[in-house]
Amino acid sequence: MVYLVEHFYSIQGEGKFVGTPSVFFRFGGCNLRCQDFGEYFVKGKIVYGCDTVRAVNKEIFQNEWKRIENEKVLIEILDDYIENLDFKPHIVITGGEPMIYATDSIFYKFIQYLVNNDFIVTIETNATIKVDIEKFSAYKDVIFAMAVKLSNSGEPYDKRVNKEVIKEYINNTSYSFFKFTLDRGIIERRAFEEIVDIVEPYPEAEIFCMPLGDKQDIIKKHDKAVAEFCLIYGFIYSDRLHVRLWNREKKR
Ligand code: SF4
């Protein structure tokens, strides 16, 4: 059994495939909280967390969480999006942290369906959930967008960095990449050292750095510092194109 928070058709706004038409499936639940990423005023309360806080806090956002009891429901949702398209959009599996469902039979059968039908599938993950990819071999055919969290998330190192998991994902897929969220503060402190600690064993992996923020004015506070940081260290700047275009609009 899995929880789906939302699904929508839009362009990918971040990372390697920026601008690519994609169907997004956002699953509910996460093993982290990332309290330092932002604060939101929800139903009379301040909630701390990331830009997908509603996919992390089931207790507060339970009305938006839909229980999925069969993978056919997910396939039907996809069919509705693609029936009028003459091409195959990318599929983005996101959250929350979708890999909390990695071995769930409904979730896994959906991933199998996607890769068996030649969809290009990206799973956006914090890369902390261990999965035996030899056993769950459909994951060999997905792309992991590994958004490993840095100290600016507020999570302790041992929770946010799992090098065994990163190794498993990179060594068992033909292409996966890193995507880090940076703000001015961490750039001034030790962003480079933190990133090197994570990526050093993988000199071939592409490293994208993007500014913190889910609102245009917040992104503008950090974007130039992130771009300058990328120019110094040879990382790839990733904007948050969906935020530039649509700000905080839902399903974008
Ligand atoms: S890991 Fe991602 S989804 Fe989970 S709390 Fe952190 S930013 Fe949000």
CSV table of C-alpha atoms and ligand atoms in Angstrom, one decimal:
chain,number,residue,atom,x,y,z
A,1,MET,CA,0.0,0.0,0.0
A,2,VAL,CA,1.3,3.4,-1.0
A,3,TYR,CA,0.1,7.0,-0.6
A,4,LEU,CA,-0.1,9.3,-3.6
A,5,VAL,CA,-0.2,13.0,-2.8
A,6,GLU,CA,-0.6,14.4,-6.3
A,7,HIS,CA,0.1,13.8,-10.0
A,8,PHE,CA,0.4,16.3,-12.8
A,9,TYR,CA,1.8,16.9,-16.2
A,10,SER,CA,4.4,19.7,-16.4
A,11,ILE,CA,8.0,20.4,-17.4
A,12,GLN,CA,10.8,19.1,-15.2
A,13,GLY,CA,12.1,22.2,-13.4
A,14,GLU,CA,15.4,20.9,-11.9
A,15,GLY,CA,18.5,18.9,-12.7
A,16,LYS,CA,19.6,17.0,-15.8
A,17,PHE,CA,16.2,17.1,-17.6
A,18,VAL,CA,15.1,20.7,-17.1
A,19,GLY,CA,12.4,21.7,-19.5
A,20,THR,CA,11.4,18.1,-20.4
A,21,PRO,CA,7.7,17.4,-20.5
A,22,SER,CA,7.1,15.0,-17.7
A,23,VAL,CA,4.3,13.2,-15.8
A,24,PHE,CA,4.9,13.6,-12.1
A,25,PHE,CA,3.8,11.2,-9.4
A,26,ARG,CA,4.3,12.6,-5.9
A,27,PHE,CA,4.2,9.9,-3.2
A,28,GLY,CA,3.6,10.7,0.5
A,29,GLY,CA,6.1,10.0,3.3
A,30,CYS,CA,9.7,10.7,4.0
A,31,ASN,CA,12.3,9.3,6.4
A,32,LEU,CA,13.7,12.9,6.9
A,33,ARG,CA,12.2,16.2,7.9
A,34,CYS,CA,14.7,18.8,6.7
A,35,GLN,CA,13.4,21.3,9.3
A,36,ASP,CA,15.8,24.1,8.3
A,37,PHE,CA,14.7,24.3,4.7
A,38,GLY,CA,11.7,26.7,5.4
A,39,GLU,CA,8.7,27.5,7.4
A,40,TYR,CA,5.1,27.4,6.2
A,41,PHE,CA,1.9,28.7,7.8
A,42,VAL,CA,-0.6,25.9,7.5
A,43,LYS,CA,-4.1,25.7,9.1
A,44,GLY,CA,-3.1,28.2,11.8
A,45,LYS,CA,0.2,26.5,12.6
A,46,ILE,CA,3.8,27.0,11.6
A,47,VAL,CA,5.2,23.9,9.9
A,48,TYR,CA,8.9,23.6,9.3
A,49,GLY,CA,10.3,21.6,6.4
A,50,CYS,CA,11.0,21.5,2.7
A,51,ASP,CA,9.0,22.7,-0.3
A,52,THR,CA,7.1,19.4,-0.4
A,53,VAL,CA,6.1,19.6,3.3
A,54,ARG,CA,2.6,18.4,2.4
A,55,ALA,CA,4.1,15.2,1.1
A,56,VAL,CA,6.1,14.7,4.3
A,57,ASN,CA,3.5,15.5,7.1
A,58,LYS,CA,0.7,13.1,6.8
A,59,GLU,CA,-0.8,14.2,10.2
A,60,ILE,CA,-1.3,17.7,8.9
A,61,PHE,CA,-2.1,17.1,5.2
A,62,GLN,CA,-3.9,13.8,5.4
A,63,ASN,CA,-6.8,15.1,3.2
A,64,GLU,CA,-4.3,15.3,0.3
A,65,TRP,CA,-3.0,11.7,0.8
A,66,LYS,CA,-4.7,9.1,-1.3
A,67,ARG,CA,-4.2,5.5,-0.4
A,68,ILE,CA,-3.3,3.4,-3.5
A,69,GLU,CA,-4.1,-0.3,-3.2
A,70,ASN,CA,-3.3,-1.4,-6.7
A,71,GLU,CA,-0.7,-0.4,-9.3
A,72,LYS,CA,-3.4,-0.3,-12.0
A,73,VAL,CA,-4.7,2.9,-10.4
A,74,LEU,CA,-1.3,4.5,-11.1
A,75,ILE,CA,-1.2,3.1,-14.7
A,76,GLU,CA,-4.7,4.5,-15.4
A,77,ILE,CA,-3.6,7.9,-14.2
A,78,LEU,CA,-0.7,7.7,-16.6
A,79,ASP,CA,-2.9,6.5,-19.4
A,80,ASP,CA,-5.1,9.6,-19.0
A,81,TYR,CA,-2.2,11.9,-19.4
A,82,ILE,CA,-0.6,10.2,-22.4
A,83,GLU,CA,-3.7,9.3,-24.5
A,84,ASN,CA,-3.6,12.6,-26.3
A,85,LEU,CA,0.2,12.8,-26.7
A,86,ASP,CA,2.1,11.7,-29.7
A,87,PHE,CA,5.2,11.1,-27.7
A,88,LYS,CA,6.3,9.5,-24.4
A,89,PRO,CA,6.8,12.0,-21.7
A,90,HIS,CA,9.4,11.4,-19.0
A,91,ILE,CA,8.0,10.0,-15.8
A,92,VAL,CA,9.2,11.6,-12.5
A,93,ILE,CA,8.7,9.6,-9.3
A,94,THR,CA,9.0,12.1,-6.5
A,95,GLY,CA,7.9,12.8,-2.9
A,96,GLY,CA,8.5,13.1,0.0
A,97,GLU,CA,10.9,10.2,-0.4
A,98,PRO,CA,9.5,7.7,-2.8
A,99,MET,CA,12.1,5.0,-2.1
A,100,ILE,CA,10.4,4.4,1.3
A,101,TYR,CA,8.1,2.3,-0.9
A,102,ALA,CA,10.9,0.7,-2.9
A,103,THR,CA,10.1,-2.9,-2.0
A,104,ASP,CA,6.3,-2.4,-1.8
A,105,SER,CA,4.7,-4.6,-4.3
A,106,ILE,CA,2.3,-1.9,-5.7
A,107,PHE,CA,5.1,0.7,-6.1
A,108,TYR,CA,7.6,-1.8,-7.5
A,109,LYS,CA,5.1,-3.2,-10.1
A,110,PHE,CA,4.4,0.3,-11.2
A,111,ILE,CA,8.2,0.9,-11.7
A,112,GLN,CA,8.4,-2.4,-13.6
A,113,TYR,CA,5.5,-1.4,-15.8
A,114,LEU,CA,7.2,1.9,-16.6
A,115,VAL,CA,10.6,0.5,-17.5
A,116,ASN,CA,9.1,-2.4,-19.4
A,117,ASN,CA,7.1,0.0,-21.5
A,118,ASP,CA,10.2,2.1,-22.3
A,119,PHE,CA,9.4,5.2,-20.3
A,120,ILE,CA,12.4,7.2,-19.2
A,121,VAL,CA,11.9,7.2,-15.4
A,122,THR,CA,13.6,9.5,-12.9
A,123,ILE,CA,13.3,8.7,-9.2
A,124,GLU,CA,13.9,11.8,-7.1
A,125,THR,CA,15.4,10.6,-3.9
A,126,ASN,CA,17.5,11.6,-0.9
A,127,ALA,CA,19.5,8.4,-1.4
A,128,THR,CA,19.3,7.1,2.1
A,129,ILE,CA,17.0,4.1,1.6
A,130,LYS,CA,18.8,0.8,1.1
A,131,VAL,CA,17.5,-1.5,-1.7
A,132,ASP,CA,18.9,-4.7,-3.1
A,133,ILE,CA,19.0,-3.6,-6.7
A,134,GLU,CA,20.1,-7.1,-7.9
A,135,LYS,CA,16.8,-8.4,-6.4
A,136,PHE,CA,14.6,-5.5,-7.4
A,137,SER,CA,16.2,-5.2,-10.8
A,138,ALA,CA,13.8,-2.8,-12.4
A,139,TYR,CA,15.7,-0.1,-10.6
A,140,LYS,CA,18.6,-0.8,-12.9
A,141,ASP,CA,16.6,0.9,-15.6
A,142,VAL,CA,15.7,4.1,-13.8
A,143,ILE,CA,17.7,7.3,-13.3
A,144,PHE,CA,18.2,8.3,-9.6
A,145,ALA,CA,18.3,12.0,-9.1
A,146,MET,CA,20.1,11.9,-5.8
A,147,ALA,CA,19.3,15.0,-3.8
A,148,VAL,CA,21.6,14.1,-0.9
A,149,LYS,CA,21.0,16.6,1.9
A,150,LEU,CA,23.7,18.8,3.2
A,151,SER,CA,24.0,20.4,6.7
A,152,ASN,CA,21.7,23.3,5.7
A,153,SER,CA,18.8,20.8,5.8
A,154,GLY,CA,19.1,20.6,9.6
A,155,GLU,CA,19.4,16.8,9.5
A,156,PRO,CA,22.3,15.1,11.3
A,157,TYR,CA,25.0,13.7,9.1
A,158,ASP,CA,24.3,10.1,9.9
A,159,LYS,CA,20.7,10.4,8.8
A,160,ARG,CA,21.2,12.4,5.7
A,161,VAL,CA,24.3,10.7,4.2
A,162,ASN,CA,24.3,7.0,3.5
A,163,LYS,CA,27.3,6.2,1.4
A,164,GLU,CA,26.4,2.5,0.9
A,165,VAL,CA,23.1,3.5,-0.6
A,166,ILE,CA,24.7,6.1,-2.9
A,167,LYS,CA,27.1,3.4,-4.1
A,168,GLU,CA,24.3,0.9,-4.7
A,169,TYR,CA,22.3,3.4,-6.8
A,170,ILE,CA,25.3,4.6,-8.8
A,171,ASN,CA,26.9,1.3,-9.4
A,172,ASN,CA,23.7,-0.4,-10.5
A,173,THR,CA,22.3,2.2,-12.9
A,174,SER,CA,23.6,3.3,-16.3
A,175,TYR,CA,23.0,7.0,-15.4
A,176,SER,CA,22.2,8.7,-12.1
A,177,PHE,CA,23.3,12.1,-10.9
A,178,PHE,CA,23.7,14.3,-7.8
A,179,LYS,CA,21.5,17.3,-7.1
A,180,PHE,CA,22.4,19.6,-4.1
A,181,THR,CA,20.3,22.4,-2.6
A,182,LEU,CA,22.5,25.4,-1.6
A,183,ASP,CA,21.9,28.7,0.1
A,184,ARG,CA,24.2,31.6,0.6
A,185,GLY,CA,25.0,30.6,4.2
A,186,ILE,CA,26.3,27.1,3.4
A,187,ILE,CA,28.2,28.4,0.4
A,188,GLU,CA,30.1,30.7,2.8
A,189,ARG,CA,30.6,28.0,5.3
A,190,ARG,CA,31.5,24.6,3.9
A,191,ALA,CA,29.4,23.6,0.9
A,192,PHE,CA,32.3,22.5,-1.2
A,193,GLU,CA,33.8,20.2,1.6
A,194,GLU,CA,30.4,18.7,2.2
A,195,ILE,CA,29.8,17.9,-1.4
A,196,VAL,CA,33.3,16.5,-2.0
A,197,ASP,CA,32.8,14.2,1.0
A,198,ILE,CA,29.8,12.7,-0.8
A,199,VAL,CA,30.8,12.7,-4.5
A,200,GLU,CA,34.6,12.0,-4.3
A,201,PRO,CA,34.3,8.2,-5.2
A,202,TYR,CA,32.3,9.0,-8.3
A,203,PRO,CA,34.4,11.3,-10.6
A,204,GLU,CA,32.2,10.5,-13.6
A,205,ALA,CA,28.9,11.5,-11.9
A,206,GLU,CA,27.3,14.8,-12.9
A,207,ILE,CA,26.8,17.2,-10.0
A,208,PHE,CA,24.0,19.8,-10.2
A,209,CYS,CA,23.7,22.6,-7.6
A,210,MET,CA,20.5,24.6,-7.2
A,211,PRO,CA,19.3,27.5,-5.1
A,212,LEU,CA,17.2,26.9,-2.0
A,213,GLY,CA,13.6,28.1,-2.3
A,214,ASP,CA,10.1,27.4,-3.5
A,215,LYS,CA,9.3,31.0,-4.2
A,216,GLN,CA,10.8,33.4,-6.7
A,217,ASP,CA,11.9,35.9,-4.1
A,218,ILE,CA,13.7,33.2,-2.0
A,219,ILE,CA,15.5,31.7,-5.1
A,220,LYS,CA,16.6,35.2,-6.0
A,221,LYS,CA,18.4,35.5,-2.7
A,222,HIS,CA,20.6,32.5,-3.4
A,223,ASP,CA,20.8,32.0,-7.2
A,224,LYS,CA,23.8,34.1,-8.0
A,225,ALA,CA,25.8,32.8,-5.1
A,226,VAL,CA,25.1,29.2,-6.3
A,227,ALA,CA,26.0,30.1,-9.9
A,228,GLU,CA,29.3,31.7,-8.8
A,229,PHE,CA,30.0,28.6,-6.6
A,230,CYS,CA,29.4,26.4,-9.7
A,231,LEU,CA,31.7,28.5,-11.8
A,232,ILE,CA,34.5,28.2,-9.2
A,233,TYR,CA,34.2,24.4,-8.7
A,234,GLY,CA,33.0,23.1,-12.0
A,235,PHE,CA,29.6,22.0,-10.9
A,236,ILE,CA,26.5,22.4,-13.1
A,237,TYR,CA,24.0,25.1,-12.1
A,238,SER,CA,20.4,24.0,-12.0
A,239,ASP,CA,17.7,26.6,-11.7
A,240,ARG,CA,14.2,25.8,-10.4
A,241,LEU,CA,12.5,26.6,-13.7
A,242,HIS,CA,9.0,25.7,-12.5
A,243,VAL,CA,9.3,28.2,-9.7
A,244,ARG,CA,10.6,30.9,-12.1
A,245,LEU,CA,7.6,30.3,-14.4
A,246,TRP,CA,4.8,29.5,-11.9
A,247,ASN,CA,6.1,30.5,-8.4
A,248,ARG,CA,4.2,28.5,-5.8
A,249,GLU,CA,1.4,27.3,-8.1
A,250,LYS,CA,0.4,23.8,-7.2
A,251,LYS,CA,0.9,20.9,-9.7
A,252,ARG,CA,3.7,22.7,-11.5
B,1,SF4,S1,14.4,14.5,2.2
B,1,SF4,FE1,13.4,15.7,0.6
B,1,SF4,S2,11.2,15.3,0.8
B,1,SF4,FE2,12.2,14.6,2.7
B,1,SF4,S3,12.0,16.3,4.1
B,1,SF4,FE3,14.0,16.5,3.1
B,1,SF4,S4,13.7,17.8,1.3
B,1,SF4,FE4,11.7,17.1,2.1
